[in-house]
Amino acid sequence: MQSILEKFVRHIDNFSIRKKMIFIYIFCMLLPITLTDGVIIYTVLHTEAQLRRSEMEDIADAVNYQIFYDVDTVSKVAKSIYANQYINDFLEMEYGDPFDYVVSYQQFFKDTLFQSSDMTGSSLITLYTDNSTIVSGGTVRNLDLIRESGWYRDLNEKGTEQMLYFAYEPEVSGAVMHPERHVYFVRKMNYYGGGQSEKLFKIEMDYSTINKNLQNLNYDTPVYICHEGKIIFSNRDGENIGDEYEKFSDYKEVEYKKTSNIYGAQLEIYVLRPETDLIGKLVERLPMLLLLFSINIFFPLIMVLLLNRSLTARISRLSSIFRNTEDENLVEIENVSAKDEIGDLMRNYNRMASRITTLVNIVYKNRILEQEMTVARQKAELLALRSQINPHFLFNALESIRMHSVIRKEKITAEMVEKLAVMQRQYVDWGEDLIEVGKEMEIVKNYMELQQYRFGKRLSYRLDVETECQHQKIPKLTIVTFAENACVHGIEKKTAPGWIFITVYRENEEMCIEVEDTGEGMTEKEFDSMRRKMKNASIELLENEKGVGIINACLRLKMMSHDRVQFELNGEEGTGVSVLIRLPFIESEKG
């Protein structure tokens, strides 16, 4: 895969800038714009289709619920009639003559709320029975009048107890009247057994009210409720109660269909496509979309061609200049007026061409001379540092021996002189400025024994060096300098016995040298002054300060570590001083 990519990159490198600009236009502008527009249009259409389908489902559910609610309200009335024994007894009773029936009929409606609005609402209830003693008329009619009706035959053929039925017939069966649309809820009355006669009742629902309720849902989308292929209800205007049920034919426009069985009536709810279709809107705006698409294609193409011309002409000019260049003699480009990056490149080239000889013949030589001077100066500074250290330690050590001899009047100085001689050799031997920590600690031990010989029981010390730090290198007499400072400025000023602890250990990637004494300590002002001198140790500071031992050691540590050394100074007046030196731990120099 990587080799194929490398070959492709090499192949691209051989193309002219003009071809590369065309590739940039196609792959970075044209294709992304086309794909992005396509994805956006698809996403919008898909999302709109999902939302529209969800909306269609909600509309169908709402319409179904509205119809079911209207029918269910009537079914509850039917249930109360069906279970009413008084009505059942009235229809079963044998009457002696028509007059007897009429009296019972009037008493029946007087004693019940049968014809009240609470019972019937806007519906019309008709009771049917084959009781021959009943006079057919009004609310109670003879069953023979409807035996040939469609809804009666349908009820018996289906063998059901109750059903919802849609009819187009005259309001009075058999009458010479204009037929109308009717919605019937029919139920047999056999709650108390079959009895001597067949009984049933019909509740005629108000067709206009049901259709008006659907229209009041206020859906702009056309909705049709069909039964056996005919339009029963619709939320569109034009559903006239006097017109015969029409056949539904707009199946191609159906967006969503829901089938529902309401009390035996199989209803199909068709939700048609909205009149404001999204595809139609896009087609209407097709000229504008094509214009925008053309702008997205041709305007960037023109800009790419213009940019290509601006780039290639000047880059070719630069390339020609470089091809004609020999040795260090660079030819300047004339008439550079452009202010873009290529123009800046041309002007910078001209400046480079005018200065190249100076840079090669003068600046380079001066830099070499400056480097030589820097090296010589550093060597001189190192020698100056070394020359300051030698008498500093020597005078202090000799003074210790002299004072001890005067006080004790003893001539047993052989051991002290031997230790002094060892130290003196270190002062004189400057062949190598760096020394291993282990060897430096031997010198420190000799120095501390000299000081212990001087102070006696007033001075105690302890030296600890971790094994992995033994072969780390530091400038000579560094630790001795800090040990001497602890003796002279800490223990010497204190009448009570004191301790000096010198510890060398590793902490993560650093070597730590810690010198701590329990002497007199320093004031806060003295601490601040010493911290400043240690941090800013330099040749200039050595020339202007009197006590140069600590500054000397700090400067040499900074030079040796390339200024990566860290100094920490802590303590309090009367309790002692702690000096912590942190140097980078050099893994390659471990013993």
XYZ file of N, CA and C in Angstrom, residues 178-282:
315
model
N -86.554 10.424 -2.153
C -85.186 10.443 -2.684
C -84.256 9.748 -1.689
N -83.465 8.803 -2.146
C -82.562 8.089 -1.220
C -81.479 9.023 -0.644
N -80.998 8.664 0.518
C -79.941 9.426 1.190
C -78.922 8.463 1.802
N -77.828 9.043 2.206
C -76.789 8.260 2.877
C -77.185 8.062 4.343
N -77.038 6.826 4.822
C -77.399 6.498 6.197
C -76.276 5.698 6.849
N -76.148 5.886 8.160
C -75.208 5.102 8.966
C -76.026 4.478 10.083
N -76.121 3.130 10.098
C -76.948 2.418 11.049
C -76.064 1.637 12.017
N -76.519 1.625 13.280
C -75.964 0.692 14.252
C -77.108 -0.240 14.644
N -76.995 -1.516 14.291
C -78.079 -2.479 14.443
C -77.695 -3.514 15.487
N -78.671 -3.904 16.325
C -78.380 -4.912 17.342
C -79.644 -5.718 17.635
N -79.446 -7.016 17.770
C -80.541 -7.902 18.143
C -80.835 -7.739 19.632
N -82.108 -7.971 20.020
C -82.507 -7.861 21.428
C -82.815 -9.263 21.966
N -81.791 -9.990 22.367
C -81.953 -11.348 22.885
C -81.276 -11.509 24.239
N -81.155 -10.388 24.951
C -80.482 -10.432 26.254
C -81.255 -11.326 27.231
N -82.589 -11.287 27.164
C -83.426 -12.067 28.085
C -83.995 -13.312 27.390
N -83.246 -13.820 26.455
C -83.682 -15.006 25.732
C -84.456 -14.630 24.485
N -84.741 -15.630 23.686
C -85.406 -15.365 22.411
C -86.828 -14.864 22.576
N -87.524 -15.334 23.601
C -88.912 -14.906 23.794
C -89.822 -15.464 22.714
N -91.051 -14.927 22.660
C -92.042 -15.390 21.690
C -91.885 -14.715 20.332
N -91.167 -13.550 20.322
C -91.036 -12.810 19.066
C -89.570 -12.411 18.840
N -89.281 -12.161 17.576
C -87.937 -11.686 17.202
C -87.904 -10.179 17.399
N -86.861 -9.723 18.023
C -86.760 -8.296 18.330
C -85.365 -7.782 17.957
N -85.298 -6.581 17.481
C -84.015 -5.903 17.236
C -84.272 -4.402 17.178
N -83.251 -3.640 17.212
C -83.408 -2.191 17.096
C -82.299 -1.626 16.206
N -82.588 -0.477 15.642
C -81.665 0.219 14.727
C -81.480 1.652 15.217
N -80.207 2.047 15.347
C -79.905 3.437 15.706
C -79.295 4.099 14.476
N -79.992 5.073 13.966
C -79.467 5.786 12.802
C -78.664 6.996 13.286
N -77.383 6.950 12.959
C -76.479 8.040 13.349
C -76.599 9.186 12.350
N -76.305 10.384 12.830
C -76.398 11.572 11.979
C -75.169 11.606 11.064
N -75.370 11.278 9.791
C -74.265 11.222 8.824
C -73.527 12.563 8.724
N -74.267 13.641 8.661
C -73.653 14.975 8.495
C -72.781 15.335 9.697
N -73.265 14.954 10.885
C -72.484 15.268 12.087
C -71.153 14.523 12.078
N -71.183 13.236 11.695
C -69.938 12.448 11.649
C -68.974 13.057 10.648
N -69.477 13.387 9.471
C -68.614 13.951 8.428
C -68.084 15.318 8.842
N -68.927 16.095 9.550
C -68.498 17.423 10.022
C -67.393 17.273 11.074
N -67.499 16.259 11.930
C -66.464 16.030 12.943
C -65.113 15.732 12.295
N -65.155 14.992 11.189
C -63.897 14.704 10.478
C -63.299 15.976 9.886
N -64.148 16.818 9.326
C -63.655 18.064 8.742
C -63.117 19.007 9.815
N -63.689 18.916 11.008
C -63.225 19.780 12.105
C -61.846 19.385 12.627
N -61.332 18.220 12.212
C -59.950 17.868 12.577
C -58.941 18.782 11.908
N -59.407 19.489 10.847
C -58.599 20.537 10.191
C -57.289 19.999 9.620
N -57.349 18.886 8.920
C -56.174 18.371 8.217
C -56.228 18.834 6.766
N -55.140 19.443 6.301
C -55.077 19.863 4.898
C -54.930 18.670 3.963
N -54.382 17.598 4.476
C -54.166 16.407 3.662
C -55.497 15.704 3.399
N -55.795 15.330 2.163
C -57.064 14.634 1.861
C -57.110 13.267 2.542
N -58.225 12.979 3.204
C -58.434 11.699 3.889
C -59.786 11.138 3.460
N -59.775 9.840 3.083
C -61.014 9.175 2.654
C -61.205 7.914 3.481
N -62.437 7.727 3.983
C -62.798 6.521 4.721
C -63.726 5.718 3.824
N -63.280 4.506 3.449
C -64.010 3.716 2.476
C -64.493 2.410 3.088
N -65.580 1.926 2.522
C -66.133 0.631 2.916
C -66.568 -0.093 1.643
N -65.962 -1.274 1.450
C -66.230 -2.074 0.253
C -65.989 -1.272 -1.008
N -64.898 -0.485 -1.005
C -64.484 0.260 -2.194
C -65.215 1.557 -2.416
N -66.163 1.908 -1.547
C -66.908 3.156 -1.723
C -66.533 4.162 -0.638
N -66.548 5.436 -1.018
C -66.194 6.513 -0.094
C -67.375 6.765 0.831
N -67.171 6.512 2.115
C -68.225 6.727 3.106
C -68.128 8.133 3.695
N -66.901 8.476 4.144
C -66.672 9.808 4.720
C -65.415 10.395 4.087
N -65.288 11.727 4.200
C -64.093 12.421 3.717
C -64.007 13.780 4.401
N -62.776 14.258 4.538
C -62.609 15.600 5.110
C -62.623 16.676 4.024
N -62.910 16.254 2.785
C -63.014 17.211 1.683
C -64.459 17.702 1.563
N -64.607 18.898 1.049
C -65.947 19.421 0.777
C -66.575 18.664 -0.393
N -67.890 18.590 -0.410
C -68.570 17.938 -1.536
C -69.222 16.625 -1.179
N -69.079 16.181 0.084
C -69.743 14.946 0.499
C -71.189 15.282 0.873
N -72.079 15.164 -0.074
C -73.497 15.529 0.099
C -74.283 14.300 0.539
N -75.116 14.471 1.540
C -75.885 13.350 2.077
C -76.857 12.762 1.055
N -77.247 13.583 0.076
C -78.191 13.087 -0.920
C -77.520 12.387 -2.078
N -76.186 12.438 -2.175
C -75.481 11.799 -3.283
C -75.155 10.359 -2.938
N -75.149 9.516 -3.945
C -74.824 8.111 -3.738
C -73.333 7.983 -3.427
N -72.981 6.945 -2.659
C -71.572 6.723 -2.334
C -70.766 6.502 -3.614
N -69.654 7.241 -3.730
C -68.811 7.100 -4.914
C -67.743 6.027 -4.686
N -67.306 5.447 -5.793
C -66.200 4.503 -5.708
C -64.867 5.260 -5.559
N -64.019 4.707 -4.737
C -62.705 5.340 -4.556
C -61.790 4.894 -5.689
N -61.137 5.872 -6.359
C -60.299 5.561 -7.524
C -58.885 6.141 -7.448
N -58.597 6.976 -6.443
C -57.287 7.646 -6.391
C -56.249 6.799 -5.664
N -56.154 5.518 -6.044
C -55.213 4.643 -5.339
C -53.757 5.057 -5.573
N -53.475 5.650 -6.717
C -52.101 6.068 -7.008
C -51.647 7.238 -6.144
N -52.607 7.970 -5.620
C -52.277 9.134 -4.802
C -52.219 8.797 -3.307
N -52.465 7.535 -2.970
C -52.492 7.152 -1.563
C -51.070 7.147 -1.004
N -50.885 7.881 0.056
C -49.590 7.930 0.743
C -49.552 6.937 1.913
N -50.707 6.734 2.541
C -50.752 5.832 3.690
C -52.147 5.230 3.786
N -52.187 3.935 4.135
C -53.465 3.234 4.254
C -53.542 2.562 5.620
N -54.710 2.660 6.242
C -54.941 2.000 7.521
C -56.280 1.269 7.463
N -56.253 0.014 7.858
C -57.472 -0.794 7.874
C -57.965 -0.917 9.313
N -59.277 -0.752 9.502
C -59.847 -0.784 10.843
C -61.210 -1.472 10.804
N -61.427 -2.340 11.784
C -62.718 -3.028 11.895
C -63.487 -2.424 13.066
N -64.579 -1.749 12.736
C -65.388 -1.089 13.762
C -66.763 -1.752 13.786
N -66.990 -2.583 14.791
C -68.263 -3.267 14.985
C -68.715 -3.990 13.718
N -67.761 -4.757 13.157
C -68.081 -5.596 12.006
C -67.926 -4.925 10.669
N -67.746 -3.620 10.625
C -67.575 -2.900 9.364
C -66.080 -2.740 9.073
N -65.639 -3.334 7.951
C -64.226 -3.240 7.577
C -64.010 -1.919 6.844
N -63.282 -0.990 7.501
C -63.070 0.340 6.924
C -61.616 0.482 6.465
N -61.461 1.122 5.305
C -60.122 1.465 4.821
C -59.971 2.986 4.883
N -58.935 3.430 5.605
C -58.655 4.866 5.728
C -57.490 5.189 4.816
N -57.757 6.008 3.796
C -56.736 6.373 2.822
C -56.313 7.826 3.075
N -54.997 8.010 3.288
C -54.440 9.362 3.424
C -53.661 9.653 2.157
N -54.099 10.646 1.406
C -53.473 10.947 0.118
C -52.273 11.860 0.280
N -51.479 11.929 -0.772
C -50.318 12.804 -0.762
C -50.769 14.246 -0.578
N -49.954 15.017 0.173
C -50.322 16.444 0.339
C -50.318 17.151 -0.997
N -51.140 18.144 -1.081
C -51.183 18.922 -2.313
C -49.888 19.663 -2.565
N -49.157 20.004 -1.484
C -47.844 20.654 -1.602
C -46.779 19.577 -1.481
N -46.433 18.902 -2.558
C -45.472 17.795 -2.553
C -44.055 18.338 -2.661
N -43.129 17.729 -1.915
C -41.740 18.210 -1.891
C -41.074 18.069 -3.254
N -41.303 16.923 -3.915
C -40.719 16.728 -5.247
C -41.255 17.784 -6.198
N -42.518 18.056 -6.070
C -43.109 19.087 -6.929
C -42.467 20.438 -6.694
N -42.193 20.735 -5.426
C -41.523 22.011 -5.125
C -40.136 22.060 -5.746
N -39.425 20.944 -5.646
C -38.079 20.911 -6.234
C -38.146 21.095 -7.746
